[in-house]
GROMACS .gro file of C-alpha atoms in nm:
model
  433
    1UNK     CA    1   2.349  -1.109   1.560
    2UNK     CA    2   2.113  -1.224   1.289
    3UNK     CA    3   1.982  -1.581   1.336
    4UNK     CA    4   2.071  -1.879   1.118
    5UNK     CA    5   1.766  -2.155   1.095
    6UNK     CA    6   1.768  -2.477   0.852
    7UNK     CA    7   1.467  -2.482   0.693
    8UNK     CA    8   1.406  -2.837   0.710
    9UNK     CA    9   1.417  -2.810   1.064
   10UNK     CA   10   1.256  -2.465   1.109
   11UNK     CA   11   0.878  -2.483   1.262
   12UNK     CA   12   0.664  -2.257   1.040
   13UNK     CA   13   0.569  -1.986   1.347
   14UNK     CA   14   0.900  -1.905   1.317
   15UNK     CA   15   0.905  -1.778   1.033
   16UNK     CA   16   0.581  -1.673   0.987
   17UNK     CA   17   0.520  -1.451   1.317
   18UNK     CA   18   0.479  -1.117   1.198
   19UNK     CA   19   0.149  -1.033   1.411
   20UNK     CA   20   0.030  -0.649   1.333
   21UNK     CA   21  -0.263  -0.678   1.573
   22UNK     CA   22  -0.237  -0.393   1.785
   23UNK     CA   23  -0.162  -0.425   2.193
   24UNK     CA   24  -0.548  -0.294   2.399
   25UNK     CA   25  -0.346  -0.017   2.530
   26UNK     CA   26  -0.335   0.114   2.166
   27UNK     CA   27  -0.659   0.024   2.054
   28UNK     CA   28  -0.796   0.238   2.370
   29UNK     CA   29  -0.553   0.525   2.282
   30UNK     CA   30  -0.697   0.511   1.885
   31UNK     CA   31  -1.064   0.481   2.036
   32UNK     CA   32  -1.046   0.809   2.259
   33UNK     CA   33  -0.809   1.016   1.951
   34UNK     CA   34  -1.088   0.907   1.712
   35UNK     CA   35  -1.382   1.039   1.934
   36UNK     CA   36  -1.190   1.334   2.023
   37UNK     CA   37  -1.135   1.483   1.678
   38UNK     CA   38  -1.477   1.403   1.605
   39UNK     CA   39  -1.616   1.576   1.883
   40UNK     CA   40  -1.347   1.901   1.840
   41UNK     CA   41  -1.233   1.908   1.507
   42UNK     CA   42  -0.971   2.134   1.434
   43UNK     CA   43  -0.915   2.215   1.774
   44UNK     CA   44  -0.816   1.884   1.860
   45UNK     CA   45  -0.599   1.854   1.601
   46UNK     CA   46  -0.397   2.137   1.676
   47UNK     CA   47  -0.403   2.019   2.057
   48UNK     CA   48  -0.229   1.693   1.898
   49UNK     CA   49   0.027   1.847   1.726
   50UNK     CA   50   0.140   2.020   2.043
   51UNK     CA   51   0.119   1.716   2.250
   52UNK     CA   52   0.264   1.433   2.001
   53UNK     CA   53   0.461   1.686   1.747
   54UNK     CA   54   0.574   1.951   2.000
   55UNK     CA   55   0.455   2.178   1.732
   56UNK     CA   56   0.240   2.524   1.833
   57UNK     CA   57   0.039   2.582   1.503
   58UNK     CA   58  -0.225   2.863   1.442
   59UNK     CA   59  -0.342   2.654   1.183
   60UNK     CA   60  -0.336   2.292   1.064
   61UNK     CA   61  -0.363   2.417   0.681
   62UNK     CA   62   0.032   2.387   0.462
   63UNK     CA   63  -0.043   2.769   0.341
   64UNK     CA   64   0.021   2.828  -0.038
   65UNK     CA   65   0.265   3.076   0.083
   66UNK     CA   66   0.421   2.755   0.241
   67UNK     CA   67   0.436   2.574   0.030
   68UNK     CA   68   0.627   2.815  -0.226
   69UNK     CA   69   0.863   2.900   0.015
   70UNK     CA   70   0.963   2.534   0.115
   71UNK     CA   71   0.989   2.469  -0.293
   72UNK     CA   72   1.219   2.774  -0.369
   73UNK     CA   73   1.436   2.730  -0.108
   74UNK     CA   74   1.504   2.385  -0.195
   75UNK     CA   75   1.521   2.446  -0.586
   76UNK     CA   76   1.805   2.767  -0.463
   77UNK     CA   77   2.000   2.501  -0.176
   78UNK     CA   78   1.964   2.163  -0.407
   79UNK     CA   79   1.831   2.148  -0.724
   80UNK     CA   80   1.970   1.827  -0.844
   81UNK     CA   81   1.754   1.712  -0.584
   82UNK     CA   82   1.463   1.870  -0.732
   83UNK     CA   83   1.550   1.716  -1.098
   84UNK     CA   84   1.521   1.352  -0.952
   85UNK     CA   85   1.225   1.421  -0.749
   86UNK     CA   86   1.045   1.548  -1.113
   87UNK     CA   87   1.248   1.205  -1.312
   88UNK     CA   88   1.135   0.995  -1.047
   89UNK     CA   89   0.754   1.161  -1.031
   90UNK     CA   90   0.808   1.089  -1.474
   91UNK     CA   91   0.887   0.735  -1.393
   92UNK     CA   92   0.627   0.675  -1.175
   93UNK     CA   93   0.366   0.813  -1.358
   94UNK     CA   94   0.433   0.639  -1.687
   95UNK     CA   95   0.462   0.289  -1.487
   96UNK     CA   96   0.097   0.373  -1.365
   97UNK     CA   97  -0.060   0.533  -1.642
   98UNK     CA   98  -0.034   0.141  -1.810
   99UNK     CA   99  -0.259   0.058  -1.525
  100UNK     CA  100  -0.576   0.258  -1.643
  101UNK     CA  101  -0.874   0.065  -1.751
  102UNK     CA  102  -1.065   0.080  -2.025
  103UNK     CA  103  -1.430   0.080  -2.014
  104UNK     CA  104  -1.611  -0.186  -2.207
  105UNK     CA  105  -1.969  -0.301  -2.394
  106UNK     CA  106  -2.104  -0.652  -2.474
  107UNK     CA  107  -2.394  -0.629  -2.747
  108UNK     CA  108  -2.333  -0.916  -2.941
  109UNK     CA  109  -2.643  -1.084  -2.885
  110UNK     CA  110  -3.009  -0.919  -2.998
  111UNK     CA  111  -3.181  -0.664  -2.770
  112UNK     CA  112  -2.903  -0.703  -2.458
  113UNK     CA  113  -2.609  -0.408  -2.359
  114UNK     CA  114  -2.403  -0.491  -2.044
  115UNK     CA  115  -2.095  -0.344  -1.963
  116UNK     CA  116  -1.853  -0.260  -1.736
  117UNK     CA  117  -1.773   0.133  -1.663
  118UNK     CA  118  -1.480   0.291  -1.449
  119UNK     CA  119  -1.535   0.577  -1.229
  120UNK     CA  120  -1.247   0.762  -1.003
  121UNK     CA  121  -1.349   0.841  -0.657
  122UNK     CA  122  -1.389   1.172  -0.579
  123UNK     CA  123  -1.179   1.279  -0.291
  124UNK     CA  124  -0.843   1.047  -0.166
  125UNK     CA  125  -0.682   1.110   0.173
  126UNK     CA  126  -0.291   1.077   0.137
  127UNK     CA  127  -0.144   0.970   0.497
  128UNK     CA  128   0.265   1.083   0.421
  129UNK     CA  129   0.483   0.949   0.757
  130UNK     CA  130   0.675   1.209   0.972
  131UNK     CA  131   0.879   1.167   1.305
  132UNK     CA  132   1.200   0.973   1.258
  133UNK     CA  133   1.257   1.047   0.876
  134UNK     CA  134   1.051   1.247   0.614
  135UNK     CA  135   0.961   1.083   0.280
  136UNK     CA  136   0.897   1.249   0.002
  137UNK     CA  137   0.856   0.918  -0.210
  138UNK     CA  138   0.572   0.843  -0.010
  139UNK     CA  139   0.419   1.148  -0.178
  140UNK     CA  140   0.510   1.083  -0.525
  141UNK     CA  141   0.391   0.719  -0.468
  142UNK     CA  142   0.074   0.775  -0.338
  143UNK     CA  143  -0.007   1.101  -0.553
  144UNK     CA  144   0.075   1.003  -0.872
  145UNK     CA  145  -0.157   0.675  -0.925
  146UNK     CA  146  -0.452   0.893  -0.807
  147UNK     CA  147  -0.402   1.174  -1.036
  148UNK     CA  148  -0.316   0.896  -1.341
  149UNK     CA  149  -0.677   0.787  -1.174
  150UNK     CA  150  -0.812   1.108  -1.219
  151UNK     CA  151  -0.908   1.167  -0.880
  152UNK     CA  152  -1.083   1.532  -0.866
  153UNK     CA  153  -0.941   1.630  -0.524
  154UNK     CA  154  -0.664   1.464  -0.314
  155UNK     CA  155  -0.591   1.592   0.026
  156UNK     CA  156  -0.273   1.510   0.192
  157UNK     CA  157  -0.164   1.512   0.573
  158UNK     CA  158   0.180   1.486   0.752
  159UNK     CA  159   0.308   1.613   1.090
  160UNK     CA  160   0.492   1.930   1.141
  161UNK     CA  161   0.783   1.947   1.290
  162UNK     CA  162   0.877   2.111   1.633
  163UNK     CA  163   0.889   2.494   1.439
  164UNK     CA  164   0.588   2.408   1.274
  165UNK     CA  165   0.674   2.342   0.939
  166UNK     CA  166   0.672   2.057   0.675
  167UNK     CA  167   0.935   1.913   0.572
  168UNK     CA  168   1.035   2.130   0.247
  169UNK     CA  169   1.102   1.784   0.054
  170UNK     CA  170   0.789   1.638   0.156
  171UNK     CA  171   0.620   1.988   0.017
  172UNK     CA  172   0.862   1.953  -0.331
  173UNK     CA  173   0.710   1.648  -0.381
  174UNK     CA  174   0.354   1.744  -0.340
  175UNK     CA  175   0.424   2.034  -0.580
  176UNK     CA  176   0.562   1.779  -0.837
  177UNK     CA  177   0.298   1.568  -0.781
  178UNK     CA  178   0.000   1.784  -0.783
  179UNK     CA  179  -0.138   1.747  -0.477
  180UNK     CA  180  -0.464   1.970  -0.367
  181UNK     CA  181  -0.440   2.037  -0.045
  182UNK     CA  182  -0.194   1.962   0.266
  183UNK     CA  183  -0.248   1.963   0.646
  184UNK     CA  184  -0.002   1.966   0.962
  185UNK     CA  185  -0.167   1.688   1.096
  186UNK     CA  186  -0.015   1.290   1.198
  187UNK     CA  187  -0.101   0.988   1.363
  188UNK     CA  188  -0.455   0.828   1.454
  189UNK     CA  189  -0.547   1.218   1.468
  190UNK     CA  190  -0.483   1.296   1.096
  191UNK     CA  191  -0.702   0.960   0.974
  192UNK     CA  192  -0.999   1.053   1.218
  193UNK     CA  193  -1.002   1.348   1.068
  194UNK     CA  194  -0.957   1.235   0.669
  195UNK     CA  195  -1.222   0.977   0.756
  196UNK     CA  196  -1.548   1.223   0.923
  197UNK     CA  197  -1.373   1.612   0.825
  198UNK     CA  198  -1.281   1.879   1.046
  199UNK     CA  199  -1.358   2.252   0.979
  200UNK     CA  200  -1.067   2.250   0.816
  201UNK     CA  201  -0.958   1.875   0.664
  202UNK     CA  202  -1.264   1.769   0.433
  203UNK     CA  203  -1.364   1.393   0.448
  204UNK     CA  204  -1.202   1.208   0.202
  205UNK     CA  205  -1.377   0.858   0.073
  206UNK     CA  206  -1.038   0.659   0.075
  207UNK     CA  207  -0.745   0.702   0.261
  208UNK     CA  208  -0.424   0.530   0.182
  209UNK     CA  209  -0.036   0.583   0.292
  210UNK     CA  210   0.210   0.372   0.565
  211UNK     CA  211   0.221   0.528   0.884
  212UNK     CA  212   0.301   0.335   1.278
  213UNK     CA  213   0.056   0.096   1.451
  214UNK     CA  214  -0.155   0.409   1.583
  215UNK     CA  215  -0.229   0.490   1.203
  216UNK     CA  216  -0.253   0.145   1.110
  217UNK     CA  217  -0.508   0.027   1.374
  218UNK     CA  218  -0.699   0.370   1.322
  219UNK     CA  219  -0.702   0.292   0.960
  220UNK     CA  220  -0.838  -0.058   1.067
  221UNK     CA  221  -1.084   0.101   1.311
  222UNK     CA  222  -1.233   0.369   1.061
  223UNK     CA  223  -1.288   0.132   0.748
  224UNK     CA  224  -1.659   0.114   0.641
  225UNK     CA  225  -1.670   0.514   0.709
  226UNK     CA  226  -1.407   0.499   0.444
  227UNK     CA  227  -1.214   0.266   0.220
  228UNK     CA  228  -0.856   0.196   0.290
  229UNK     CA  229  -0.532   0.060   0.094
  230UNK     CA  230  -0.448  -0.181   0.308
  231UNK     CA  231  -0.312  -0.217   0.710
  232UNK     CA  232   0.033  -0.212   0.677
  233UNK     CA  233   0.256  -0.334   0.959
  234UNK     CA  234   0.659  -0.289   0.968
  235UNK     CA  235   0.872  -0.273   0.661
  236UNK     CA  236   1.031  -0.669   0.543
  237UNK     CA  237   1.280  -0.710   0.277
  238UNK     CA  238   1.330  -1.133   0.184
  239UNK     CA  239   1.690  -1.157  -0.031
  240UNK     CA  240   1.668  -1.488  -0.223
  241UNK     CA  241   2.001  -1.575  -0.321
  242UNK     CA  242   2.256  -1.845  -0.425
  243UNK     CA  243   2.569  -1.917  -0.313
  244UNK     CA  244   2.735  -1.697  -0.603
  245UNK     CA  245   2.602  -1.374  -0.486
  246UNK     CA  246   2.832  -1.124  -0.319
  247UNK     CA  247   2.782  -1.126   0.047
  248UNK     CA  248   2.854  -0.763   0.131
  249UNK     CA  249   2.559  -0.671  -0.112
  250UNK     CA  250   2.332  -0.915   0.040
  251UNK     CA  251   2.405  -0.733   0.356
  252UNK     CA  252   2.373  -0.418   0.256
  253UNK     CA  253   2.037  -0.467   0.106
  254UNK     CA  254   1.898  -0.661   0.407
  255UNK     CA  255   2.004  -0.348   0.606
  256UNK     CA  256   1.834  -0.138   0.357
  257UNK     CA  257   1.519  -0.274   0.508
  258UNK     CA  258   1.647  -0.259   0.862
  259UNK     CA  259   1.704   0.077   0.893
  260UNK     CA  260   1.368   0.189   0.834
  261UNK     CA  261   1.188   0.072   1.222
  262UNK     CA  262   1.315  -0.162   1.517
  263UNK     CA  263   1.053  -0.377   1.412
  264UNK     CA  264   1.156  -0.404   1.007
  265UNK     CA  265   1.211  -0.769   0.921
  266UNK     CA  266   1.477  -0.890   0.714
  267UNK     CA  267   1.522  -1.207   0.589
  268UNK     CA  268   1.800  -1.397   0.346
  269UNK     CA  269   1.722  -1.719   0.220
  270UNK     CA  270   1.960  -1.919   0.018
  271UNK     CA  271   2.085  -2.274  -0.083
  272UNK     CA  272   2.432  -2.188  -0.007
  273UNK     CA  273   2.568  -2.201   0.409
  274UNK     CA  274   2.910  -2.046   0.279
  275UNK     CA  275   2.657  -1.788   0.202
  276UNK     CA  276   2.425  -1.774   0.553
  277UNK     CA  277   2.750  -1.731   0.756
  278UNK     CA  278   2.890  -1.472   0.499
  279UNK     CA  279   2.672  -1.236   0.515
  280UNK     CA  280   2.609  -1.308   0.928
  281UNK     CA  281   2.911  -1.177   0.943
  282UNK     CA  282   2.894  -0.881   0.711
  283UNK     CA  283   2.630  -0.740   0.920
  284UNK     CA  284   2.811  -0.751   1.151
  285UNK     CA  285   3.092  -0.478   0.998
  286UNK     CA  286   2.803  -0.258   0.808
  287UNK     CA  287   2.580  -0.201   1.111
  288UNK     CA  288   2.843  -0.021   1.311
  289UNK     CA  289   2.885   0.206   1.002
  290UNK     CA  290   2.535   0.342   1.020
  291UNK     CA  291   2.381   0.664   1.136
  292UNK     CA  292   2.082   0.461   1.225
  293UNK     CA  293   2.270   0.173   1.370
  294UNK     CA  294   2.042   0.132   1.653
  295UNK     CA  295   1.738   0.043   1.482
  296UNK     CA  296   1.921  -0.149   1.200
  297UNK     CA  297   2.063  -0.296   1.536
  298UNK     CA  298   1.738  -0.399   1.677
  299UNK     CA  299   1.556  -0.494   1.344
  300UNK     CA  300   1.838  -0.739   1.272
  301UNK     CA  301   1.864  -0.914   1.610
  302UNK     CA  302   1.505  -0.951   1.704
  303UNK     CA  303   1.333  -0.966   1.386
  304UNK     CA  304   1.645  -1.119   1.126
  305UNK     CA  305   1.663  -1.433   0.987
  306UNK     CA  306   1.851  -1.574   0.747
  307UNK     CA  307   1.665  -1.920   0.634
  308UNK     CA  308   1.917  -2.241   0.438
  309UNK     CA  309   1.778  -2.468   0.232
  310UNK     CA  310   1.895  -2.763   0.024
  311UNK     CA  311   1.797  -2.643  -0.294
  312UNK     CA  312   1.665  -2.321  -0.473
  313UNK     CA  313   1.333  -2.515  -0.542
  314UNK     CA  314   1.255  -2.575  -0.138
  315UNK     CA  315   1.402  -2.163  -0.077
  316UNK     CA  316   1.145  -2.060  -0.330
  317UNK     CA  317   0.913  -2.288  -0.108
  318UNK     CA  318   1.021  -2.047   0.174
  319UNK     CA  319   0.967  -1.722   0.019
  320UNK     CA  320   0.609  -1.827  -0.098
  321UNK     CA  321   0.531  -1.899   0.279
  322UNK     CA  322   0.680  -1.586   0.413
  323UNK     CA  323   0.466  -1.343   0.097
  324UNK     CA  324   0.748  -1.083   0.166
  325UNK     CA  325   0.702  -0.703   0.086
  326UNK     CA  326   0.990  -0.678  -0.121
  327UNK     CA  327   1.173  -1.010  -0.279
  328UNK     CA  328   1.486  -0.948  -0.418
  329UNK     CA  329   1.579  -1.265  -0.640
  330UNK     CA  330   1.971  -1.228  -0.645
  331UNK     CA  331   2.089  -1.557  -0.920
  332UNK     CA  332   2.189  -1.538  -1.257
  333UNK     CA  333   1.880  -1.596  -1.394
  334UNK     CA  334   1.598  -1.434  -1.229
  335UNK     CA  335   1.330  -1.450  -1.504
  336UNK     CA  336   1.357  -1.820  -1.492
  337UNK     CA  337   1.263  -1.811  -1.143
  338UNK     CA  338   0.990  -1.532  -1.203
  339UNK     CA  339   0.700  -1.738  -1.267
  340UNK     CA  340   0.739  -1.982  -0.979
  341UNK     CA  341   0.685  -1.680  -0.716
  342UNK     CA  342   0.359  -1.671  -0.605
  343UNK     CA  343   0.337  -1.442  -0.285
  344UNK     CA  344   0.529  -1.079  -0.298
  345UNK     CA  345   0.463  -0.755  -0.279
  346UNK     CA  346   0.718  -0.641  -0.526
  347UNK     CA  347   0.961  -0.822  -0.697
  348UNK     CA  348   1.367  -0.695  -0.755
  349UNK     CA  349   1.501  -0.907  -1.037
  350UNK     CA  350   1.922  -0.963  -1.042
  351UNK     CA  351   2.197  -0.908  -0.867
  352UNK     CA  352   2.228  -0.556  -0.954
  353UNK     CA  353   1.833  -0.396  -0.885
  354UNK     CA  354   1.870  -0.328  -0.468
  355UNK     CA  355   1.506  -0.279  -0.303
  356UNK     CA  356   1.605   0.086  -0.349
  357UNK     CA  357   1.585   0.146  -0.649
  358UNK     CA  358   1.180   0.100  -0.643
  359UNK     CA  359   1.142   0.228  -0.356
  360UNK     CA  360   1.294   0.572  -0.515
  361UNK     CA  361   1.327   0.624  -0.859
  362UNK     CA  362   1.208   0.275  -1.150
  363UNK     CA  363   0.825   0.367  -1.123
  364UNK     CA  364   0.639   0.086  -0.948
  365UNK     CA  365   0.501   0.169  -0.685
  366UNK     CA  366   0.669   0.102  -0.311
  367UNK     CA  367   0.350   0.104  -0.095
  368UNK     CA  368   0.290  -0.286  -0.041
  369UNK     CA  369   0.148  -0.524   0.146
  370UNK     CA  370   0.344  -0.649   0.424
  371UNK     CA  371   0.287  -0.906   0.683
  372UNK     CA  372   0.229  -1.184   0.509
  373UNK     CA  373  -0.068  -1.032   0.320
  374UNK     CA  374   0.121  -1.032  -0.057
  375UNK     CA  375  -0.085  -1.373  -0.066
  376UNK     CA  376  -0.400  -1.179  -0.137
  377UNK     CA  377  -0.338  -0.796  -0.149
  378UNK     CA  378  -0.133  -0.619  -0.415
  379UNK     CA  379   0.087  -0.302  -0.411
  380UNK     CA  380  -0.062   0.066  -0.396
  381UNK     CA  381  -0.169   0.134  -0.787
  382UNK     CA  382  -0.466   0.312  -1.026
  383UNK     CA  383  -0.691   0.064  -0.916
  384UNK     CA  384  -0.673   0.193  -0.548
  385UNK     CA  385  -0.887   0.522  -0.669
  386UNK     CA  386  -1.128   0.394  -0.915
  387UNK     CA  387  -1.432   0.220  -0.880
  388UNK     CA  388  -1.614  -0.010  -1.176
  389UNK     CA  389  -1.973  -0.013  -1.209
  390UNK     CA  390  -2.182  -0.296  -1.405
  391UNK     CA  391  -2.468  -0.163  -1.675
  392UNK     CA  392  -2.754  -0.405  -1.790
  393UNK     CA  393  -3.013  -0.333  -2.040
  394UNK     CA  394  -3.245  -0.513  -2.209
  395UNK     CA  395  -3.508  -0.484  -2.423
  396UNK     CA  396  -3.888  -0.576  -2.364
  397UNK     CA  397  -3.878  -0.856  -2.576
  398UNK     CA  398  -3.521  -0.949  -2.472
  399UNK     CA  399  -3.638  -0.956  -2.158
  400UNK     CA  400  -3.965  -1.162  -2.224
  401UNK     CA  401  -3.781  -1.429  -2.365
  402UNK     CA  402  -3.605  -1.486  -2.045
  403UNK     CA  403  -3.859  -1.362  -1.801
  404UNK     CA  404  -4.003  -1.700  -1.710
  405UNK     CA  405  -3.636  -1.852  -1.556
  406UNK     CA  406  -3.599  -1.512  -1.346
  407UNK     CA  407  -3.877  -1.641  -1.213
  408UNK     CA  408  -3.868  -1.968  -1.174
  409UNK     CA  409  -3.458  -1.887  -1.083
  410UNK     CA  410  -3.598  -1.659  -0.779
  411UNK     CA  411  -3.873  -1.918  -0.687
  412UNK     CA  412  -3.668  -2.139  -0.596
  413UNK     CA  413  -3.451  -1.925  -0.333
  414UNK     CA  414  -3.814  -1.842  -0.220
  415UNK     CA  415  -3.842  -1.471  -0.311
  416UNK     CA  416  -4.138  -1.422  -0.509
  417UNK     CA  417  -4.123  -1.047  -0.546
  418UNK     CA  418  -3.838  -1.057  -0.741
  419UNK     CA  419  -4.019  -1.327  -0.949
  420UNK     CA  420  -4.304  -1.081  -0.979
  421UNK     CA  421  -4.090  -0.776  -1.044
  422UNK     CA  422  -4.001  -0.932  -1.363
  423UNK     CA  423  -4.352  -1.134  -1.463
  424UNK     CA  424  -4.583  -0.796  -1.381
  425UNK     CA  425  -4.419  -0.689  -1.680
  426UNK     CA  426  -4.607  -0.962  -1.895
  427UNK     CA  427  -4.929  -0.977  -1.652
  428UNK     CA  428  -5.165  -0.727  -1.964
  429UNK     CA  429  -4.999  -0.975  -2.276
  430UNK     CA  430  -5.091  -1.345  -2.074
  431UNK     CA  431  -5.444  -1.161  -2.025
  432UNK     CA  432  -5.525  -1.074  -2.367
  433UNK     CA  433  -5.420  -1.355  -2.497
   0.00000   0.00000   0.00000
């Protein structure tokens, strides 16, 4: 059963202990994958995908052949299916495409251009999650922000399953999106070999996507090679609601959350205990009722809290300690409470906007940071896949005018080359004159 803490009384570890530090066990399993597909390269891979997948492949490349297939035959045995995948790729894109950056000049002042200039990586590595559930929003999430980016080739990679195929949604939704090129690859195996290339899987310059804690900490463990998103650690929803809200959606959408891992976290905090013990016990009726019970099961009783306060001010006091990955504000007036929220991920706003509905279908995007780290990190967006790039120029005279507090600016960090590098310039004038 979920636990019940009072807030005022709660010690702040509590609350807050969501460690994603891998165990040494994993770090030496990551270590020896990582070397392994360096060392083999395709061969390795495919050795992977029979060990950890239970897959026999002849080849790690999603054929184009494939990929066709997988599309037609889900277009022929659900098509409806196929219409929201292409409304939900629409709303995606258009909620990204109002993240693009424009480039920009400064030359108001005489003989001086600096600017700022935007540049999309070249190649992004697309980690999409297999194993207990296939998601084809992962695709459309991750895709989409690097093609509105303008990324010139995006390579994706996702486990196959035990006859060796993708899952046909996952493919759908790498047709919608536009995806380059796709490999039957998972785990630490499939980011070793995004991060240094295989004979078959080129090296990529960023990889982003969720995965488990062997992809997270090989994420982790091949940054520097290659940029990253972000280390994501177990799926958290936080419900903030008030004593009005209807306790059987409160539970529903907590479960939402919990049905994803054993170790998802989800939280309720509210000003109401007519409301804590409500929806304690409405767990308790919904849980039974689902196909994943066991994990919603286990996420709930070791990792569930549901947090009372005395007022909404000191529960929006809790949510900014916890930085959730998803904050659902559940009161009549969510926009009033909008600008007081200072740590999430993503933000649900009303009663009636479950955590589902972005992670599916409104257009933000549902990659986030979890763990705590919404107090510095953002969600998965444009910016992910571009770089920006400074300009200076000056002219000579701009630059004489100026020269002498370079110098006496780099003088006094005690670097007298870059002094010089600027006053050589002038050395001929001072002697003539």
């Amino acid at each position: 059963m979920i636990r019940l803490y009072d807030f005022d009384e709660v010690k702040p570890e509590e609350i807050l202990n969501r460690d994603i530090r891998a165990e040494a066990d994993v770090e030496a399993t990551v270590d020896a994958i990582i070397a392994d597909v360096r060392a083999r390269g395709d061969a390795a891979l495919l050795d992977y995908a029979a060990k950890f997948d239970h897959a026999q492949l002849d080849s790690v490349q999603v054929t184009q052949a494939e990929i066709d297939e997988a599309f037609a035959e889900l277009e022929a045995s659900d098509p409806e299916f196929i219409t929201t995948l292409k409304m939900a790729a629409a709303n995606i894109r258009h909620f990204h495409e109002q993240q693009l950056h424009k480039n920009f000049v400064l030359n108001d002042r005489p003989g001086m251009v600096l600017g700022q200039k935007y540049t999309p990586i070249q190649r992004a590595g697309v980690y999409v999650p297999g194993g207990t559930a296939a998601y084809p929003s992962t695709v459309l999430m991750d895709v989409i922000p690097a093609k509105v980016a303008g990324v010139q080739q995006i390579v994706m990679t996702t486990p196959a399953g035990r006859d060796g195929k993708v899952n046909a949604g996952i493919l759908a939704a790498a047709v919608i999106a536009g995806i380059d090129c796709i490999f039957k690859t998972g785990g630490a195996q499939a980011v070793a070999a995004l991060a240094y290339g295989t004979e078959s899987v080129p090296a990529v310059d960023k990889i982003v996507g969720p995965g488990n804690i062997y992809v997270a900490t090989a994420k982790r463990k091949v940054f520097g090679k290659v940029g990253i998103d972000m280390i994501a650690g177990p799926s958290e929803i936080l419900v903030l609601a008030d004593g009005s809200c209807n306790p059987a959606w409160v539970a529903a959408d907590l479960l939402s959350q919990a049905e994803h891992d054993k170790l998802a976290t989800p939280v309720l905090v509210t000003d109401s205990w007519d409301l804590a013990k409500a929806v304690q016990a409405e767990l308790e009726v919904q849980i039974p009722q689902l196909p994943r019970a066991a994990i919603a099961r286990a996420s709930v009783d070791s990792n569930g809290k549901i947090i009372v306060t005395n007022d909404m001010k000191k529960a929006i006091d809790a949510v900014n300690i916890i930085a959730p990955e998803h904050l659902e504000i559940c009161v009549d007036d969510p926009f009033a409470v909008l600008n007081d929220i200072q740590n999430a991920g993503s933000i649900f706003l009303g009663k009636n906007v479950p955590e589902a509905l972005g992670d599916y279908f409104a257009g933000p995007n549902h990659t986030l940071p979890t763990s705590g780290t919404a107090r510095f990190s953002s969600p998965l967006g444009v910016d992910d896949f571009v770089k920006k790039s400074s300009f200076i120029y000056y002219t000579r005279e701009a630059l004489g005018e100026v020269q002498a507090r370079i110098a006496n600016f780099a003088e006094h960090e005690g670097l007298h080359a870059h002094a010089k590098s600027v006053t050589i310039r002038f050395e001929d004038e001072q002697k003539g004159e």
